[in-house]
Structure formats: C-alpha cells, structure tokens
Amino acid sequence: MSDELARPGSPSNSSAIAGITMADVLELPQEMRHLTTWMMRQREVTLAEAMRYMGQSETELRPALRFLVDKGFATEVEVDGQAHYRIRMLLKQNRQVSIDLWATLQK
Amino acid sequence: MSKIISIHSVRGGTGKSNTTANVTALLAMQGLRVGVVDTDIQSPGIHVLFGLQEEDMVHSLNDYLWGKCDIKQTAMDVTKRLVVPIKGQVYLIPSSIKAGEIARVLREGYDVGLLNDGFHRLVEELNLDVLMIDTHPGLNEETLLSIAISDALAILMRPDQQDYQGTGVTVEVARKLEVPRMLLVVNKTPAAFDPNEVRARVEKTYNCEVAAVMPHSDEVMTLASAGIFSLRFPDHAVSKLYRQVADRLMA
C-alpha cells in the first residue's frame, strides 16, 4: 500500500458520520478498492485472511487496514485476541421530496 | 460454498424479475436451496411471479430495514406455490407493496449496511446454496452494493440504443467493483434479428460473455407474470435459454 493511504483524514470523508458509500468505494485507488470489495463480500475478515487474499505481509497490509478504520470505512474488533475487520456502510441519505407528497402517499 | 447472484439492468422493463424468478426456480429444481430478495423497494414486483398477494406477506424487507424484525422472519417459503414438485427450496424476501411503506423508505432512507448484513445472514441462517438479488434498475447506492457483494452478476439489456449506452456504464462500474463473474443477457430480441449476430456484436462491444440472446416471446408476454415460465413450459425455447443463463451463472 502507498504511503498516502497510510495517512488518514483527507477532507472528502472526514465528517462526523462514519461509514463508506459505494461512491467512495469507486473512488478508492485500485489496490484499496480490491481489498474493500473483497471485505464486503466476506462480511468479516481476520488480518491473516486479508494477508492471504492480498498476498501481502502484515507490515505491508496494516497501513491499508489502519486507513480504512481511521476513515470510519471499517470497524476493527478483537475476537479471542485476534483482530477482525468489517466494512461499515454509511447510513443512506434521505431523498428530498415535498412533504405534501409524502403526506399524500401515507394516507 | 454458497453464491450471491445479482440480476441487474440499467433500465426498467428488461425482464429482470422474470429472469430472476426463472433462474431461481430452475436452480431449485436441481435440488438447491435458493433465496430471492426483492431489493427493488421503490417498485417491487417479483412476488407476483411466485403467486404472492399483499395479504400473504407477514413481514417484508422494509420491516427488517426499519428494525421491526429479523431478516429470517421476512423469508417466505414459496416452494409449494410453484406449479411443479421442486427438489430444492425457494425462499422469497419480498419488499412491501404498501404505498405508505414505499414512501417511508424513500423519505427516511435506511442503513445500507443492514442490507449487506441481511444478505449474509440469510445465506447462513437459511443454509442457502444461492441468494438471488433482484435489483432496482439503474445505478444507486443499493444496486452498487448488490453488485459489489455478488459472486456473479447478470446484466440484462434489450437490443436498443439506450440500453447499449447505459449497459456500458454498468459494465464499467462492475469491473471497477471486481465482480468475480459478469455476464450479459440480451432479452426481448425481435425475430428479425439474427441472435448469433447480436451475440457477437454485444460481446465485442463490452468484451463480456453473453449468457443468452433471448427472443421477444408472445408466450412469455401472454403469461403476463402470472407464473414462472420455465416451470409451466419446460420444453419451450425460452425455457432452454433460461436454463442456459442459470448454468452460466453457476459455472
């Protein structure tokens, strides 16, 4: 992973609401996107599983996982002394439609 | 090893729900346990193909997304509703068809992460071999998620200039999301077109395998979603093509 990815906190997603949108996923650099989409398909992964999938050492992969966690794109939990990672999706934004329309539809 | 399969199209009316229902039924005929989720929350419809009415639905996907029930409670075993004996099992997770509930989802939104969790939990808790996702047409947050988490994706298109352009975008996005297996299905092809030429042109345009070129069929139109075509007419040419799509998706 590049040094750039190891530095969290670029402005585009540093809002208080944590989570990743699919638009964010599409904008990730290729290698990070490769990791993220795989994690989404697995639901939850361990560091060892991610290392196997990416073909990287712990030293190489840690910055990428740190980046995802620091940005709020992934959560890290410890299970039996082992780190597990899971992608965290951002709560969907509401659609802006006239209140009258919603009221009518709910009648 | 279970599989998640999404059936998508960039525009409505391509035959997405019909294809999803037919592939689902054909896989279940082979003895597989198949779940099918209607994620077209804004315009649900696949329940009709499985013979479900509003009053049959105890819980819907909407209830799960609002935290009213567990995802497993939304799954309805519809195997016995199919017109022929099925070796496997079919579970349908319908979206609500109540206008107020559709409006609420549009107004309040929902946690897209719940969808991902729900899909995986369905696979685990129902011990599914395959989870089919019938998506909303076009590209939005939910459809992108469904595409991203799929092991296989079928993109339906008609041989129509608008479909050609939109499908190109979807193929590009699916490639960026690294879907392990992507197929195109050309549907509603007019009889005047040579299916081999259509296949060759589409494969060349998108550099992507075409699973089937399905003809426009009066027989399918006449059934009018009142059932699953390939179960009613197993020897029909269209049913054979649905079987071909199912086989290619599982390959």
XYZ file of C-alpha atoms in Angstrom:
358
model
C 0.000 0.000 0.000
C 1.204 3.512 -0.702
C 2.351 5.929 1.997
C -0.511 8.214 1.044
C -3.042 5.609 2.137
C -1.351 5.249 5.482
C -2.167 8.865 6.306
C -5.802 9.141 7.356
C -8.038 12.170 7.322
C -8.251 13.593 3.804
C -11.141 16.061 3.720
C -13.625 14.204 1.483
C -14.818 11.801 4.181
C -13.691 13.204 7.466
C -17.255 14.089 8.503
C -18.643 13.089 11.867
C -20.808 10.395 10.247
C -18.611 7.350 9.834
C -19.024 4.862 7.034
C -18.311 4.369 3.386
C -20.625 4.950 0.437
C -20.419 2.999 -2.793
C -19.299 6.219 -4.490
C -16.378 6.288 -2.021
C -15.573 2.674 -2.906
C -15.447 3.512 -6.602
C -13.068 6.399 -5.921
C -10.568 4.372 -3.899
C -7.209 3.585 -5.504
C -7.292 0.220 -7.271
C -5.445 -1.800 -4.625
C -7.511 -0.368 -1.777
C -10.716 -0.950 -3.758
C -9.606 -4.549 -4.371
C -9.279 -5.056 -0.614
C -12.507 -3.216 0.242
C -14.789 -5.042 -2.217
C -13.386 -8.382 -1.101
C -14.004 -7.467 2.551
C -17.585 -6.534 1.652
C -18.124 -9.928 0.036
C -16.690 -11.739 3.069
C -18.647 -9.635 5.586
C -15.884 -10.031 8.218
C -12.207 -10.923 7.819
C -9.176 -11.502 10.005
C -5.786 -9.968 9.374
C -4.439 -13.382 8.384
C -7.231 -13.902 5.835
C -6.644 -10.445 4.360
C -2.901 -11.118 4.142
C -3.574 -14.356 2.251
C -6.021 -12.702 -0.130
C -3.808 -9.702 -0.858
C -0.600 -11.723 -0.911
C 0.994 -9.200 1.445
C 2.865 -9.308 4.723
C 1.424 -7.854 7.922
C 3.763 -4.852 7.607
C 2.525 -4.178 4.076
C -1.162 -4.633 4.841
C -1.521 -2.957 8.254
C -1.431 0.615 6.848
C -4.318 -0.160 4.474
C -6.479 -1.606 7.245
C -5.490 1.297 9.527
C -6.554 3.708 6.779
C -9.987 2.058 6.452
C -10.518 2.063 10.221
C -9.293 5.642 10.752
C -11.558 6.922 7.988
C -14.528 5.152 9.558
C -14.816 2.896 6.482
C -14.210 -0.255 8.531
C -14.554 -1.390 12.110
C -11.966 -3.400 13.994
C -12.960 -5.724 16.800
C -10.900 -8.147 18.785
C -12.195 -11.712 18.974
C -10.156 -14.173 21.066
C -7.144 -11.898 20.832
C -7.387 -11.692 17.049
C -8.301 -8.549 15.078
C -11.399 -8.857 12.852
C -12.320 -6.219 10.263
C -15.655 -5.379 8.754
C -16.611 -2.730 6.187
C -19.017 -0.157 7.573
C -21.535 1.332 5.154
C -22.720 4.922 5.573
C -26.354 5.459 6.517
C -28.268 6.287 3.401
C -29.138 9.949 2.853
C -32.814 10.799 2.678
C -34.235 11.869 -0.628
C -35.545 15.429 -0.829
C -39.192 15.368 -1.852
C -42.052 17.703 -0.912
C -43.609 16.944 2.481
C -47.057 17.204 0.867
C -46.223 14.322 -1.436
C -45.185 12.069 1.453
C -48.328 13.015 3.391
C -50.499 12.121 0.408
C -48.770 8.786 -0.105
C -49.179 7.845 3.543
C -52.944 8.475 3.603
C -19.798 -22.793 -0.993
C -22.828 -20.507 -1.315
C -23.152 -17.876 -4.019
C -24.726 -14.439 -4.212
C -26.062 -13.644 -7.680
C -27.443 -10.244 -8.722
C -29.667 -9.697 -11.721
C -29.465 -6.109 -12.861
C -30.441 -3.847 -15.737
C -29.847 -0.198 -16.357
C -33.429 0.465 -17.459
C -36.787 -0.887 -16.338
C -38.871 -3.361 -18.333
C -35.971 -5.531 -19.481
C -37.358 -8.690 -17.851
C -35.177 -8.609 -14.753
C -37.733 -10.024 -12.311
C -38.863 -12.679 -14.778
C -35.275 -13.757 -15.326
C -34.562 -13.770 -11.575
C -37.658 -15.876 -10.860
C -36.921 -18.337 -13.661
C -33.266 -18.798 -12.710
C -34.306 -19.195 -9.061
C -36.862 -21.881 -9.900
C -34.502 -23.742 -12.231
C -31.757 -23.840 -9.595
C -34.244 -25.086 -7.014
C -35.349 -27.784 -9.479
C -31.755 -29.050 -9.344
C -32.151 -29.501 -5.588
C -30.548 -26.260 -4.437
C -31.772 -24.093 -1.567
C -32.331 -20.677 -3.109
C -33.298 -17.349 -1.544
C -34.523 -14.459 -3.658
C -34.560 -10.897 -2.353
C -36.616 -8.146 -3.945
C -34.408 -5.090 -3.406
C -36.486 -3.061 -5.835
C -38.055 -1.330 -2.855
C -39.375 1.550 -4.935
C -41.223 -0.667 -7.416
C -41.455 -4.229 -6.055
C -42.878 -6.916 -8.312
C -41.197 -10.316 -8.201
C -43.653 -11.575 -5.536
C -46.313 -11.685 -8.294
C -44.356 -14.355 -10.159
C -44.387 -16.501 -7.023
C -48.150 -16.031 -6.637
C -47.988 -13.825 -3.539
C -50.623 -11.228 -2.663
C -50.274 -8.337 -0.221
C -52.233 -10.249 2.438
C -49.793 -13.188 2.223
C -46.888 -11.049 3.390
C -46.367 -11.126 7.139
C -43.049 -9.280 7.078
C -41.189 -7.573 4.282
C -37.657 -6.389 3.641
C -38.864 -2.935 4.702
C -39.680 -4.255 8.203
C -36.160 -5.626 8.548
C -34.594 -2.363 7.370
C -36.622 -0.456 9.987
C -35.583 -2.844 12.747
C -39.080 -4.305 13.185
C -37.992 -7.891 12.645
C -35.075 -10.160 11.980
C -34.140 -10.803 8.330
C -35.013 -14.501 8.686
C -38.585 -13.587 9.605
C -39.047 -11.885 6.226
C -38.221 -15.062 4.306
C -41.294 -16.884 2.994
C -41.019 -20.474 1.865
C -42.755 -20.350 -1.515
C -41.618 -23.771 -2.761
C -45.106 -25.269 -2.600
C -46.584 -22.352 -4.517
C -44.684 -23.379 -7.630
C -46.670 -25.438 -10.114
C -44.374 -28.465 -10.209
C -42.651 -30.518 -7.487
C -39.333 -28.894 -6.582
C -36.413 -30.907 -5.209
C -34.829 -27.908 -3.508
C -36.295 -24.984 -1.598
C -37.248 -21.432 -2.567
C -37.455 -18.590 -0.050
C -38.730 -15.175 -1.106
C -37.889 -11.996 0.774
C -40.465 -9.563 -0.600
C -40.463 -5.790 -0.477
C -43.586 -4.112 0.817
C -46.203 -3.162 -1.758
C -47.954 -0.697 0.543
C -47.666 2.842 -0.840
C -47.090 4.341 2.605
C -44.242 1.951 3.366
C -42.599 2.579 -0.008
C -42.934 6.300 0.677
C -41.362 5.909 4.104
C -38.291 4.188 2.717
C -37.917 6.922 0.111
C -38.390 9.647 2.731
C -36.316 8.309 5.591
C -33.801 6.161 3.782
C -32.268 3.219 5.568
C -28.926 1.874 6.636
C -27.479 0.268 3.510
C -25.078 -1.683 5.716
C -28.099 -3.567 7.049
C -28.733 -4.894 3.553
C -25.237 -6.357 3.380
C -25.577 -7.902 6.847
C -29.036 -9.192 5.946
C -27.860 -10.881 2.749
C -25.071 -12.700 4.543
C -27.280 -13.708 7.452
C -29.905 -15.102 5.093
C -27.273 -17.299 3.482
C -26.110 -18.547 6.890
C -29.411 -18.915 8.715
C -31.381 -20.475 5.847
C -28.386 -22.563 4.816
C -28.740 -21.298 1.254
C -26.768 -22.518 -1.719
C -27.663 -19.417 -3.702
C -29.003 -15.976 -2.839
C -30.540 -14.193 -5.831
C -30.894 -10.414 -5.710
C -33.480 -8.740 -7.927
C -32.208 -5.162 -8.073
C -33.736 -1.781 -8.784
C -32.902 -0.630 -12.326
C -30.147 1.928 -12.792
C -27.249 2.711 -10.530
C -27.775 3.869 -6.972
C -26.285 3.074 -3.574
C -28.240 -0.164 -3.105
C -27.669 -1.539 -6.578
C -23.960 -0.738 -6.379
C -23.814 -2.580 -3.062
C -25.627 -5.585 -4.525
C -23.219 -5.637 -7.454
C -20.168 -5.253 -5.198
C -21.026 -8.171 -2.926
C -22.081 -10.544 -5.706
C -20.115 -13.587 -6.762
C -21.876 -13.428 -10.104
C -23.795 -10.682 -11.897
C -26.114 -10.864 -14.895
C -26.837 -7.580 -16.632
C -29.954 -7.653 -18.765
C -30.328 -5.454 -21.811
C -32.507 -5.180 -24.866
C -31.027 -4.658 -28.318
C -31.853 -0.953 -28.091
C -29.555 2.060 -28.390
C -30.488 3.462 -24.945
C -29.792 0.101 -23.317
C -26.478 -0.179 -25.161
C -25.151 3.076 -23.716
C -26.400 2.541 -20.174
C -25.182 -1.041 -20.063
C -21.702 0.169 -20.984
C -21.609 2.281 -17.817
C -22.844 -0.609 -15.668
C -20.261 -2.994 -17.105
C -17.528 -0.458 -16.388
C -18.703 0.011 -12.793
C -18.986 -3.750 -12.205
C -15.423 -4.165 -13.476
C -14.236 -1.494 -11.040
C -16.033 -3.348 -8.248
C -14.270 -6.542 -9.330
C -17.334 -8.772 -9.517
C -15.812 -12.240 -9.925
C -18.199 -13.301 -12.712
C -20.147 -10.987 -15.013
C -22.482 -11.996 -17.831
C -24.777 -10.161 -20.206
C -28.235 -11.370 -21.194
C -29.843 -9.820 -24.254
C -33.599 -10.029 -23.835
C -36.673 -9.283 -25.960
C -34.720 -9.594 -29.191
C -37.000 -9.036 -32.221
C -37.432 -12.049 -34.520
C -35.931 -10.010 -37.384
C -32.526 -10.006 -35.642
C -30.053 -12.851 -36.040
C -29.240 -13.965 -32.454
C -25.708 -15.002 -33.424
C -25.004 -11.564 -34.858
C -26.480 -9.892 -31.777
C -24.318 -12.053 -29.508
C -21.173 -11.323 -31.481
C -21.833 -7.578 -31.558
C -22.627 -7.344 -27.829
C -19.647 -9.483 -26.812
C -17.350 -7.351 -28.938
C -18.815 -4.069 -27.666
C -18.442 -4.901 -23.964
C -15.739 -7.550 -24.083
C -18.019 -9.634 -21.877
C -19.624 -13.087 -22.235
C -23.243 -13.155 -23.367
C -25.055 -15.922 -21.484
C -28.049 -15.933 -23.821
C -29.818 -13.967 -26.518
C -33.466 -14.344 -25.614
C -36.123 -13.712 -28.263
C -39.113 -11.484 -27.794
C -41.749 -14.075 -26.952
C -45.510 -13.740 -27.248
C -45.872 -16.778 -24.996
C -43.912 -15.081 -22.196
C -45.933 -11.895 -22.677
C -49.181 -13.871 -22.624
C -48.318 -15.486 -19.288
C -48.036 -11.870 -18.088
C -46.035 -12.672 -14.930
C -48.834 -14.926 -13.673
C -46.299 -17.663 -13.050
C -42.798 -18.863 -13.767
C -42.496 -19.535 -17.464
C -39.844 -22.254 -17.414
C -41.874 -24.336 -14.949
C -45.069 -24.028 -16.981
C -43.399 -24.578 -20.362
C -40.199 -26.526 -19.666
C -39.683 -27.559 -23.296
C -40.116 -24.075 -24.778
C -37.052 -22.484 -26.439
C -37.165 -19.603 -23.932
C -37.047 -22.052 -21.013
C -33.958 -23.659 -22.513
C -32.330 -20.242 -22.682
C -33.229 -19.535 -19.032
C -31.562 -22.857 -18.191
C -28.512 -21.719 -20.121
C -28.404 -18.465 -18.102
C -28.686 -20.407 -14.827
C -25.883 -22.761 -15.868
C -23.574 -19.934 -16.927
C -24.180 -18.051 -13.664
C -23.307 -21.131 -11.638
C -20.296 -22.102 -13.786
